[in-house]
Short mmCIF file of C-alpha atoms in Angstrom, two decimals:
data_model
loop_
_atom_site.label_atom_id
_atom_site.label_comp_id
_atom_site.label_asym_id
_atom_site.label_seq_id
_atom_site.Cartn_x
_atom_site.Cartn_y
_atom_site.Cartn_z
CA MET A 297 0.00 0.00 0.00
CA ALA A 298 1.34 3.42 -0.98
CA LEU A 299 1.75 5.99 1.80
CA PRO A 300 0.84 9.66 1.16
CA SER A 301 4.00 11.56 0.22
CA ASP A 302 3.02 14.59 2.34
CA ALA A 303 2.82 12.37 5.42
CA THR A 304 6.07 10.52 4.82
CA ALA A 305 7.91 13.80 4.17
CA LYS A 306 6.93 14.95 7.67
CA LEU A 307 7.74 11.62 9.33
CA TRP A 308 10.88 10.72 7.39
CA SER A 309 12.95 12.07 4.55
CA VAL A 310 13.97 9.96 1.57
CA TYR A 311 17.26 9.20 3.27
CA LYS A 312 15.98 8.61 6.82
CA ALA A 313 13.01 6.28 6.34
CA PRO A 314 13.02 3.20 8.61
CA THR A 315 13.28 -0.27 7.13
CA ASN A 316 10.13 -1.34 8.98
CA VAL A 317 7.26 0.01 11.07
CA LEU A 318 4.91 -1.42 13.69
CA ILE A 319 1.17 -1.49 12.96
CA GLU A 320 -1.15 -1.87 15.98
CA THR A 321 -4.72 -2.97 15.21
CA GLU A 322 -7.79 -2.18 17.31
CA ASP A 323 -7.75 -5.67 18.84
CA GLU A 324 -4.22 -4.98 20.19
CA ARG A 325 -2.34 -7.15 17.68
CA THR A 326 1.01 -5.78 16.48
CA PHE A 327 2.52 -6.47 13.06
CA ILE A 328 5.98 -5.70 11.72
CA ILE A 329 5.61 -4.22 8.22
CA PHE A 330 8.64 -3.66 6.00
CA ILE A 331 8.97 -0.44 4.00
CA SER A 332 9.75 -0.38 0.29
CA GLU A 333 10.91 2.76 -1.54
CA ALA A 334 10.61 3.54 -5.24
CA LYS A 335 11.22 6.91 -6.93
CA GLY A 336 10.86 8.79 -3.66
CA ASN A 337 7.58 7.11 -2.68
CA PHE A 338 7.16 4.67 0.22
CA PHE A 339 5.04 1.53 0.33
CA LEU A 340 3.96 -0.90 3.03
CA PHE A 341 5.36 -4.15 1.67
CA ASN A 342 6.25 -7.46 3.38
CA GLY A 343 3.87 -8.22 6.26
CA TRP A 344 1.06 -5.94 5.05
CA SER A 345 -0.94 -8.89 3.67
CA ASP A 346 -0.82 -10.46 7.15
CA VAL A 347 -2.76 -7.47 8.49
CA PHE A 348 -5.49 -7.94 5.88
CA THR A 349 -5.64 -11.67 6.59
CA HIS A 350 -5.92 -11.11 10.34
CA LEU A 351 -8.70 -8.54 9.95
CA GLY A 352 -10.49 -10.52 7.25
CA LEU A 353 -10.59 -7.48 4.98
CA LYS A 354 -11.18 -7.40 1.26
CA THR A 355 -12.27 -3.80 0.76
CA GLY A 356 -12.86 -0.85 3.07
CA TYR A 357 -11.30 2.28 4.51
CA LEU A 358 -8.13 2.41 6.62
CA VAL A 359 -6.96 5.21 8.91
CA MET A 360 -3.36 5.11 10.18
CA THR A 361 -2.63 7.37 13.15
CA PRO A 362 1.09 7.88 13.95
CA LEU A 363 2.01 7.10 17.55
CA ASP A 364 5.63 8.02 16.82
CA SER A 365 7.85 7.88 13.72
CA THR A 366 7.78 4.06 13.50
CA ARG A 367 4.49 3.05 15.20
CA PHE A 368 0.97 3.46 13.83
CA LYS A 369 -2.50 2.74 15.15
CA LEU A 370 -4.72 1.22 12.46
CA THR A 371 -8.49 1.78 12.40
CA TYR A 372 -10.38 -0.11 9.72
CA PHE A 373 -13.89 0.35 8.35
CA VAL A 374 -16.17 -2.20 6.69
CA ASN A 375 -19.13 -0.59 4.94
CA GLY A 376 -18.00 2.67 6.53
CA VAL A 377 -18.12 1.40 10.15
CA SER A 378 -15.33 0.20 12.44
CA PRO A 379 -15.86 -2.29 15.30
CA THR A 380 -15.09 0.36 17.94
CA CYS A 381 -17.78 3.00 17.36
CA PHE A 382 -16.03 4.87 14.56
CA TRP A 383 -17.54 5.51 11.18
CA ILE A 384 -16.34 7.32 8.09
CA SER A 385 -18.38 9.31 5.61
CA MET A 386 -17.58 11.40 2.55
CA VAL A 387 -18.07 15.13 3.13
CA PRO A 388 -21.59 15.85 1.82
CA THR A 389 -22.34 18.14 -1.08
CA ALA A 390 -25.14 20.66 -0.62
CA SER A 391 -27.64 18.09 -1.90
CA HIS A 392 -26.74 15.27 0.53
CA PHE A 393 -27.24 14.50 4.20
CA THR A 394 -24.72 12.59 6.30
CA VAL A 395 -26.19 9.18 7.16
CA ILE A 396 -25.59 7.77 10.65
CA PRO A 397 -25.14 3.96 10.64
CA ASP A 398 -27.90 2.05 12.44
CA CYS A 399 -25.41 0.27 14.73
CA ILE A 400 -24.16 3.64 16.06
CA LEU A 401 -27.55 4.98 17.12
CA PRO A 402 -28.77 4.69 20.71
CA LYS A 403 -31.76 2.34 20.70
CA SER A 404 -33.75 4.35 23.24
CA HIS A 405 -34.82 7.07 20.78
CA ASP A 406 -37.64 6.87 18.23
CA TYR A 407 -36.00 8.50 15.21
CA THR A 408 -39.01 7.92 12.94
CA PHE A 409 -41.13 10.48 14.73
CA THR A 410 -39.05 13.00 16.66
CA ASP A 411 -35.92 14.89 15.69
CA LEU A 412 -33.11 15.86 18.09
CA ILE A 413 -29.93 17.88 18.32
CA SER A 414 -26.49 16.22 18.44
CA THR A 415 -23.30 17.85 19.70
CA ILE A 416 -20.23 17.37 17.50
CA HIS A 417 -16.76 18.29 18.79
CA LEU A 418 -14.17 19.26 16.18
CA GLY A 419 -10.92 20.17 17.92
CA ASN A 420 -11.83 22.85 20.47
CA LYS A 421 -14.99 23.84 18.58
CA LYS A 422 -18.49 22.57 19.30
CA PHE A 423 -21.33 22.38 16.78
CA HIS A 424 -25.01 21.60 17.24
CA ILE A 425 -26.29 19.39 14.42
CA ARG A 426 -29.86 18.32 13.80
CA VAL A 427 -30.55 14.58 13.58
CA GLU A 428 -33.67 13.53 11.69
CA THR A 429 -35.07 10.73 9.55
CA PHE A 430 -34.95 11.31 5.80
CA ASN A 431 -36.00 8.69 3.24
CA GLY A 432 -35.89 6.01 5.94
CA LYS A 433 -32.32 6.89 7.02
CA VAL A 434 -31.26 8.70 10.18
CA CYS A 435 -29.02 11.60 9.17
CA PHE A 436 -27.15 14.66 10.34
CA THR A 437 -28.91 17.53 8.53
CA ASN A 438 -29.00 21.20 9.55
CA GLY A 439 -25.61 22.20 10.93
CA ILE A 440 -23.42 19.83 8.90
CA ASP A 441 -23.52 22.50 6.19
CA VAL A 442 -22.12 24.97 8.74
CA ILE A 443 -19.00 22.80 9.19
CA VAL A 444 -18.57 22.34 5.42
CA THR A 445 -18.95 26.07 4.79
CA GLN A 446 -16.93 27.40 7.72
CA TYR A 447 -13.96 25.16 6.97
CA GLN A 448 -14.32 25.38 3.16
CA LEU A 449 -14.26 21.61 2.74
CA GLU A 450 -13.95 20.12 -0.73
CA VAL A 451 -15.92 17.25 -2.21
CA GLY A 452 -13.73 14.16 -1.86
CA SER A 453 -12.77 14.91 1.74
CA TYR A 454 -13.90 12.60 4.55
CA PHE A 455 -15.53 12.93 7.94
CA LEU A 456 -14.38 10.46 10.63
CA PHE A 457 -16.85 10.32 13.53
CA THR A 458 -16.15 8.77 16.91
CA LYS A 459 -19.08 7.88 19.15
CA TRP A 460 -18.75 9.58 22.52
CA PHE A 461 -21.87 9.26 24.67
CA GLY A 462 -25.59 9.69 23.99
CA HIS A 463 -25.82 11.74 20.81
CA SER A 464 -22.41 13.41 21.13
CA PHE A 465 -19.55 12.69 18.72
CA HIS A 466 -15.95 13.65 18.05
CA LEU A 467 -15.08 14.54 14.45
CA ARG A 468 -11.82 14.38 12.49
CA ILE A 469 -11.60 15.49 8.85
CA PHE A 470 -9.33 14.06 6.15
CA GLY A 471 -8.55 15.75 2.85
CA LYS A 472 -8.64 14.26 -0.63
CA ASN A 473 -4.94 13.41 -0.24
CA GLY A 474 -5.79 11.11 2.68
CA LEU A 475 -4.16 13.31 5.34
CA GLU A 476 -5.90 14.60 8.44
CA MET A 477 -6.65 18.30 8.17
CA ASN A 478 -5.54 20.76 10.85
CA PHE A 479 -7.80 23.76 11.45
CA ASP A 480 -5.69 25.63 14.00
CA ASP A 481 -5.38 28.53 11.53
CA VAL A 482 -9.12 28.75 10.88
CA HIS A 483 -11.16 31.27 12.83
CA VAL A 484 -14.81 30.37 13.41
CA ASP A 485 -16.98 32.99 15.01
CA ASP A 486 -19.59 31.08 16.98
CA ALA A 487 -21.88 34.09 17.02
CA ASP A 488 -22.07 33.99 13.23
CA ILE A 489 -23.02 30.31 13.06
CA PRO A 490 -26.76 30.46 12.39
CA PRO A 491 -29.07 28.64 14.81
CA ILE A 492 -30.83 25.52 13.62
CA ASP A 493 -34.34 24.30 14.29
CA TYR A 494 -33.96 23.96 18.05
CA VAL A 495 -31.58 23.00 20.82
CA GLN A 496 -32.20 20.51 23.58
CA ASP A 497 -34.69 21.61 26.23
CA VAL A 498 -35.92 24.48 24.04
CA ALA A 499 -39.33 24.49 22.37
CA LEU A 500 -39.59 23.61 18.69
CA THR A 501 -40.02 27.28 17.73
CA ALA A 502 -36.20 27.45 17.67
CA VAL A 503 -33.36 29.64 18.76
CA ALA A 504 -33.97 33.21 17.53
CA GLU A 505 -37.55 32.28 16.62
CA GLN A 506 -40.19 34.11 18.53
CA ALA A 507 -43.91 34.71 18.16
CA ASN A 508 -45.00 38.34 18.57
CA GLY A 509 -48.74 38.59 17.99
CA HIS A 510 -49.23 37.22 14.48
CA ILE A 511 -45.53 37.33 13.58
CA ILE A 512 -42.90 34.57 13.79
CA ARG A 513 -39.24 35.32 13.07
CA PHE A 514 -36.70 32.55 12.51
CA VAL A 515 -33.23 31.98 11.06
CA ARG A 516 -32.02 29.24 8.73
CA MET A 517 -28.77 28.19 7.04
CA ALA A 518 -29.61 28.08 3.32
CA ALA A 519 -29.35 24.62 1.73
CA ASP A 520 -30.78 23.26 -1.52
CA TYR A 521 -34.13 22.60 0.20
CA PHE A 522 -36.33 24.52 2.61
CA ARG A 523 -38.65 23.03 5.20
CA LEU A 524 -41.07 25.32 7.01
CA PRO A 525 -40.89 25.33 10.84
CA ASP A 526 -43.79 23.50 12.47
CA ASP A 527 -45.16 26.70 14.02
CA VAL A 528 -45.18 28.43 10.62
CA SER A 529 -46.87 25.40 9.03
CA ARG A 530 -49.65 25.52 11.61
CA LYS A 531 -50.13 29.28 11.39
CA ALA A 532 -50.15 29.07 7.58
CA LYS A 533 -52.98 26.54 8.01
CA LEU A 534 -51.14 24.04 5.80
CA ASP A 535 -52.53 21.17 7.87
CA PHE A 536 -55.87 21.73 6.16
CA GLY A 537 -54.53 21.25 2.64
CA LEU A 538 -51.68 22.48 0.48
CA LYS A 539 -51.88 26.04 -0.73
CA SER A 540 -49.71 28.92 -1.88
CA ILE A 541 -48.36 31.59 0.43
CA THR A 542 -46.99 35.01 -0.50
CA ILE A 543 -43.22 35.54 -0.57
CA ARG A 544 -41.70 38.98 0.00
CA LEU A 545 -38.01 39.69 -0.50
CA LEU A 546 -37.50 42.70 1.74
CA HIS A 547 -33.70 42.53 1.56
CA LEU A 548 -33.77 43.53 -2.13
CA ASN A 549 -34.09 47.05 -3.45
CA PRO A 550 -36.70 47.33 -4.83
CA HIS A 551 -38.60 44.68 -2.84
CA LYS A 552 -40.07 41.72 -4.73
CA GLU A 553 -43.27 39.79 -4.07
CA PHE A 554 -44.66 36.59 -5.62
CA PRO A 555 -46.82 33.56 -4.71
CA ASN A 556 -45.12 30.26 -3.92
CA GLY A 557 -46.61 26.79 -3.56
CA THR A 558 -46.03 24.37 -0.69
CA ARG A 559 -45.58 20.61 -0.56
CA ARG A 560 -46.24 18.01 2.10
CA GLU A 561 -43.73 15.42 3.35
CA LYS A 562 -44.47 12.28 5.35
CA ARG A 563 -43.00 12.47 8.86
CA GLY A 564 -43.58 9.48 11.13
CA LYS A 565 -47.32 9.49 11.89
CA GLY A 566 -47.84 13.00 10.56
CA TYR A 567 -46.61 15.50 7.97
CA ARG A 568 -44.35 18.50 7.62
CA TYR A 569 -44.27 21.14 4.90
CA ALA A 570 -41.74 22.73 2.58
CA LEU A 571 -41.69 25.34 -0.18
CA LYS A 572 -41.88 24.27 -3.80
CA ARG A 573 -39.38 25.50 -6.39
CA TRP A 574 -36.81 26.42 -3.75
CA SER A 575 -33.99 26.74 -6.31
CA ARG A 576 -36.06 29.38 -8.16
CA PHE A 577 -36.64 31.10 -4.81
CA MET A 578 -32.88 31.19 -4.15
CA ASN A 579 -32.12 32.58 -7.61
CA ILE A 580 -34.67 35.38 -7.32
CA ALA A 581 -33.59 36.23 -3.77
CA GLY A 582 -29.86 36.02 -4.51
CA ILE A 583 -29.40 33.40 -1.77
CA LYS A 584 -26.48 30.96 -1.94
CA VAL A 585 -26.02 27.66 -0.10
CA GLY A 586 -24.40 28.44 3.26
CA ASP A 587 -25.92 31.92 3.62
CA THR A 588 -27.71 32.78 6.86
CA VAL A 589 -31.27 33.84 6.01
CA TYR A 590 -33.50 35.79 8.42
CA PHE A 591 -37.20 35.07 7.81
CA CYS A 592 -40.45 36.57 9.08
CA PHE A 593 -43.91 34.99 8.75
CA ASP A 594 -47.07 37.10 9.06
CA GLU A 595 -49.93 34.81 10.06
CA THR A 596 -52.66 37.38 9.33
CA LYS A 597 -51.48 38.19 5.81
CA GLN A 598 -50.04 34.69 5.15
CA VAL A 599 -46.77 36.27 3.99
CA LEU A 600 -43.27 34.77 4.36
CA SER A 601 -40.62 37.51 4.13
CA VAL A 602 -36.85 37.41 3.74
CA GLU A 603 -35.55 40.30 5.86
CA ARG A 604 -31.79 39.78 5.71
CA VAL A 605 -29.20 37.49 4.05
CA VAL A 606 -25.72 37.12 5.58
CA PRO A 607 -22.91 35.24 3.76
CA PRO A 608 -20.85 32.65 5.68
CA VAL A 609 -17.70 33.46 7.63
CA SER A 610 -14.51 32.89 5.62
CA ARG A 611 -11.01 31.89 6.71
CA SER A 612 -9.13 34.49 8.72
#
């Protein structure tokens, strides 16, 4: 197996590479693997097949964590999941959710009916990510896009999740070159991370959502879909049948106004509602995936307004 050149350059130079390394597997077996060099690249050679035979692997992902310059801890993944509560997932594009493997999920929660908020630790940063059922799969949804946007992750990178306790997880990120990414030089302003649908122990009307008479204000991170909050759905009387509501784009000069249809989605024993033609909505409003959008819904007039659009925080 070829080793990434960026990693070997940091561990060894062409002239100082060891003749062998020790690989420690998750079941505490240690293997001596001999190193082969060709044209400045290094390969795991004699003894590497013994590791595959021991683990019974044919295909899958491998993560090698250096313990020192000649010892590595090996974590392996079959169908994306390791035996010790790790799982690996490709960084999602704007049109994908991050699926959580069934074997990782606590069995005490009914994911088919209620959503919840998970805490994900990435280095010294903490993110709140919504967990919900989508197309029969339990996924990270709102909030994963915050991580992708804030850290400017590319398609082809990988998330490596470690189960912690309850619905909390540790996250490591690997680039397309296979190396773990270090975000010490990235500034993330927590105040600019938009709130998601709710946090634990807070009502479903969400952080920064508040009812004032016939008005509800709420904030969303723009993705390639838009689901209406439950309170807005009820006040828009969508439970009694699908209908159009009026859209006002107050952040534009001049303001724009147009009708927009709604659609119904199955959710456990009930339904939830979303806007139709969301991509058209984004184009007209000048909203991009990752923007923070401030909404206002007027129950009396049945009007959903965009009051403000804030682009994501970039690298410092």
